[in-house]
CSV table of C-alpha atoms in Angstrom, one decimal:
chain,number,residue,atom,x,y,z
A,43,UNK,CA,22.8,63.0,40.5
A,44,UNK,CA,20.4,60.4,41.8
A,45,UNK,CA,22.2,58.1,39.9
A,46,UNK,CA,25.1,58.8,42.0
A,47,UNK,CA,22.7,59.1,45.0
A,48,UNK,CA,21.2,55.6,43.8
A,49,UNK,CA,24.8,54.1,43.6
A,50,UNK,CA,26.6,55.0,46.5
A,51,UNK,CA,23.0,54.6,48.6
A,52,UNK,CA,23.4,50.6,47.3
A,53,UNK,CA,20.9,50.9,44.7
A,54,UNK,CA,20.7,48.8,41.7
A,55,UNK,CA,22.6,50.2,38.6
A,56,UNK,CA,20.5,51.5,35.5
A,57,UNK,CA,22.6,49.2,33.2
A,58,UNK,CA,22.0,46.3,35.6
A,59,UNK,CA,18.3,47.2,35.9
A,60,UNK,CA,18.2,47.3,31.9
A,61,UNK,CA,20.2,43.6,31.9
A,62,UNK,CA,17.7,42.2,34.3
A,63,UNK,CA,14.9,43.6,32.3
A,64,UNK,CA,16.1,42.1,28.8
A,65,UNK,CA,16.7,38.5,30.3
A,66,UNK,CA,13.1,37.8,30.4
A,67,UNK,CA,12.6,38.9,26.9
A,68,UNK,CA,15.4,37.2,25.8
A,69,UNK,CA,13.8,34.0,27.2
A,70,UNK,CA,10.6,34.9,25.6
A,71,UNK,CA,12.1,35.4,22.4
A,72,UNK,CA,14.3,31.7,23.0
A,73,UNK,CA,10.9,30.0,24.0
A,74,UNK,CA,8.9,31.4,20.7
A,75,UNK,CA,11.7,30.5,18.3
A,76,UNK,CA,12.1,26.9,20.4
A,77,UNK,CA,8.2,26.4,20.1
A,78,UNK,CA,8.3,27.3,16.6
A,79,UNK,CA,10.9,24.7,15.9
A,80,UNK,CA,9.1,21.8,17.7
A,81,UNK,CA,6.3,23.2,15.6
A,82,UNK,CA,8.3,21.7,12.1
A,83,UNK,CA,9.2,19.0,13.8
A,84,UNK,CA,5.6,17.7,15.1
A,85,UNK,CA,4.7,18.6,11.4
A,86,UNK,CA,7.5,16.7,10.0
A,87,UNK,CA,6.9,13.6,12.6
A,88,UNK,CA,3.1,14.1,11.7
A,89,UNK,CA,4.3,14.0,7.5
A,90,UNK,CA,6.0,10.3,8.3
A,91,UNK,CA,3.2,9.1,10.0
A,92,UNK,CA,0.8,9.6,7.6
A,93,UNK,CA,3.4,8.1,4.8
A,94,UNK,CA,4.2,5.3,7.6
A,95,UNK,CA,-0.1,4.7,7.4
A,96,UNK,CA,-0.7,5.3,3.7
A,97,UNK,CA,2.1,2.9,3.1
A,98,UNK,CA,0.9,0.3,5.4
A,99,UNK,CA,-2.8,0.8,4.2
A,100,UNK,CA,-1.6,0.1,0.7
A,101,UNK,CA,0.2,-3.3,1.8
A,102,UNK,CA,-2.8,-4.6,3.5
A,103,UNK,CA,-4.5,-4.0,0.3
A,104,UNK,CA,-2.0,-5.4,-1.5
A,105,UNK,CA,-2.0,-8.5,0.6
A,106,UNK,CA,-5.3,-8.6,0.2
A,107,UNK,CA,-5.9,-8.4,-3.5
A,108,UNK,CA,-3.2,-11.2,-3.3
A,109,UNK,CA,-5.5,-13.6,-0.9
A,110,UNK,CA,-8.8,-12.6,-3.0
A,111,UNK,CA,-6.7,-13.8,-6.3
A,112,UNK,CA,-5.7,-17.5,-4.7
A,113,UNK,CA,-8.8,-18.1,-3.4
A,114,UNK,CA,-10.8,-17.4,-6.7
A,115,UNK,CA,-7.7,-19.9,-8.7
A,116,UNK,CA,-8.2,-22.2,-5.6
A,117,UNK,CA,-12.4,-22.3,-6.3
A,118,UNK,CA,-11.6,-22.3,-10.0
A,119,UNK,CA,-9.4,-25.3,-9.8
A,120,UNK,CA,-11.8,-27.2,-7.9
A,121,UNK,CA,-14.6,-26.6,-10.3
A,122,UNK,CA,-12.0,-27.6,-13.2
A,123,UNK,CA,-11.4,-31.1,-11.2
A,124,UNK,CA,-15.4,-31.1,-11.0
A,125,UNK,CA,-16.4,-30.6,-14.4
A,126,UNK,CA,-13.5,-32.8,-15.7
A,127,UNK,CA,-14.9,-36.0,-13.5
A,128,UNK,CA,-18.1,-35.2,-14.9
A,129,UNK,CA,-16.9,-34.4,-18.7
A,130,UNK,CA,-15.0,-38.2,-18.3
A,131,UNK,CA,-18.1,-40.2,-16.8
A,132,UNK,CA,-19.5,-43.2,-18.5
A,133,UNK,CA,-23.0,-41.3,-18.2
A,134,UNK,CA,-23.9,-39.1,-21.1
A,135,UNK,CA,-25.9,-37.1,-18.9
A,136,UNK,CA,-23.1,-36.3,-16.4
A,137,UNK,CA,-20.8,-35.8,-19.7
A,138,UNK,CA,-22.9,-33.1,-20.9
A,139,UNK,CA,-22.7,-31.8,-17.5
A,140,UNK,CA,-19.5,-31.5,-17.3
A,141,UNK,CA,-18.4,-30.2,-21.0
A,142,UNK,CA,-20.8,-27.2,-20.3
A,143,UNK,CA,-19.4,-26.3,-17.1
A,144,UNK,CA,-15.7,-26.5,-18.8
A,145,UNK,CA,-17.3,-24.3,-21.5
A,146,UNK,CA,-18.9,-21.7,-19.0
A,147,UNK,CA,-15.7,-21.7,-16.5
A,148,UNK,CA,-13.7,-20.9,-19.9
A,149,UNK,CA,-15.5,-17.8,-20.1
A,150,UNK,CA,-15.9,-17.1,-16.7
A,151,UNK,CA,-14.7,-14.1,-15.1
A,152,UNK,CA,-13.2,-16.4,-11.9
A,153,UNK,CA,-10.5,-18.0,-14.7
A,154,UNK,CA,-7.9,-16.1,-14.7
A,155,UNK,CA,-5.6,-16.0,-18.3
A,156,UNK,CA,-3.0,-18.0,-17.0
A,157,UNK,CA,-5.6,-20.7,-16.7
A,158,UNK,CA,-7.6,-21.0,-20.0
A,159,UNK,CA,-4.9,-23.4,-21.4
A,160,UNK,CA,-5.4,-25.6,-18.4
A,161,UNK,CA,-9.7,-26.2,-19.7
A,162,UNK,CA,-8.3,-26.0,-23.3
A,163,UNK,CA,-6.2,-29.1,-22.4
A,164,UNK,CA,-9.2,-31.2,-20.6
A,165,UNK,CA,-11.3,-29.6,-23.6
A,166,UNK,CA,-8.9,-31.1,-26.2
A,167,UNK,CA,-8.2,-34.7,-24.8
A,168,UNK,CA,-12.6,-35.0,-24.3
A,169,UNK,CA,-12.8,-33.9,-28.0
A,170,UNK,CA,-10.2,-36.1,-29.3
A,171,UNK,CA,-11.6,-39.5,-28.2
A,172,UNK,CA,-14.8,-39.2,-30.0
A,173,UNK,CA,-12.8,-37.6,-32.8
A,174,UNK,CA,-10.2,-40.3,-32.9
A,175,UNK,CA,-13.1,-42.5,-32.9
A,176,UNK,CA,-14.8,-41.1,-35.9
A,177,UNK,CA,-12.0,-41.1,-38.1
A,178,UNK,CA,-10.9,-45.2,-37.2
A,179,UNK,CA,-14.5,-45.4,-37.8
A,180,UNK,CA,-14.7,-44.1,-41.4
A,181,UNK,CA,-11.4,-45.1,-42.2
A,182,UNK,CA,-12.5,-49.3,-41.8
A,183,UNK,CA,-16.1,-48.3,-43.9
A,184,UNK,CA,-18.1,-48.9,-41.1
A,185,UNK,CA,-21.3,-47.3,-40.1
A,186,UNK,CA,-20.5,-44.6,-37.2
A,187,UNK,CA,-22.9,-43.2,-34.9
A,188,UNK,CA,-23.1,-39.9,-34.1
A,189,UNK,CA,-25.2,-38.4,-30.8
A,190,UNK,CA,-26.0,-35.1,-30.9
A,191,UNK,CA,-24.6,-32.8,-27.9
A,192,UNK,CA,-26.5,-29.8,-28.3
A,193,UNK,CA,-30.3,-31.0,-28.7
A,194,UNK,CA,-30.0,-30.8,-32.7
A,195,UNK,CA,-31.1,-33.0,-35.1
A,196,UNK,CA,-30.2,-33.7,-38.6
């Protein structure tokens, strides 16, 4: 009966009462599942930022091994060039020098392997003058000289 009483007295109908009531759940329901789904989203956004750095991180390195790597062949070529003036010089002294300093960059850990034939090249042609020399030398019967490098004497 008050229902009645309610309705023709312009009151508000229980099923519209019960609407009104589920709208704001509704919208709190909407809002929770919306939140949650911008919740996978920052985490997925979050996921490709951290790739985005760890890649980027990993190029700089990369580029960076790269420099380190030309500027040890850069300082290794200019203490070839060095050591090769010195190894060619008139002056024993320098020539000593400079064959030590071919023989210790040879086993240096600055030379890289693509560079060892390079000092066995400037190696070969300072050996092969003397050795060229010995054998025109004994070939004619003539009396060769031999200076010792290393401080031996026989």
């Amino acid at each position: 009966m008050q229902t009645a009483a309610a309705a023709s007295s312009g009151g508000t109908p229980w099923w519209l009462s019960l609407l009104l009531a589920t709208i704001p759940l509704a919208g709190a329901v909407l809002g929770v599942i919306l939140l949650r789904r911008t919740g996978k989203e920052t985490v997925q956004v979050s996921e490709e930022s951290l790739a985005n750095a760890v890649s980027a991180r990993l190029e700089t390195r990369l580029s960076a091994l790269e420099l380190d790597k030309w500027c040890r062949r850069e300082e290794t070529m200019r203490m070839l060039r060095w050591a090769t003036e010195r190894a060619t010089s008139k002056d024993d002294n320098e020539a000593v020098i400079g064959t030590r300093v071919l023989e210790a960059l040879g086993q240096s850990e600055l030379l890289q392997p693509e560079d060892q034939g390079l000092i066995d090249a400037v190696l070969d042609v300072l050996l092969e003058e003397p050795e060229s020399a010995y054998t025109e030398a004994s070939s004619t019967g003539d009396e060769v000289e031999v200076d010792l490098v290393d401080g031996e004497q026989g």
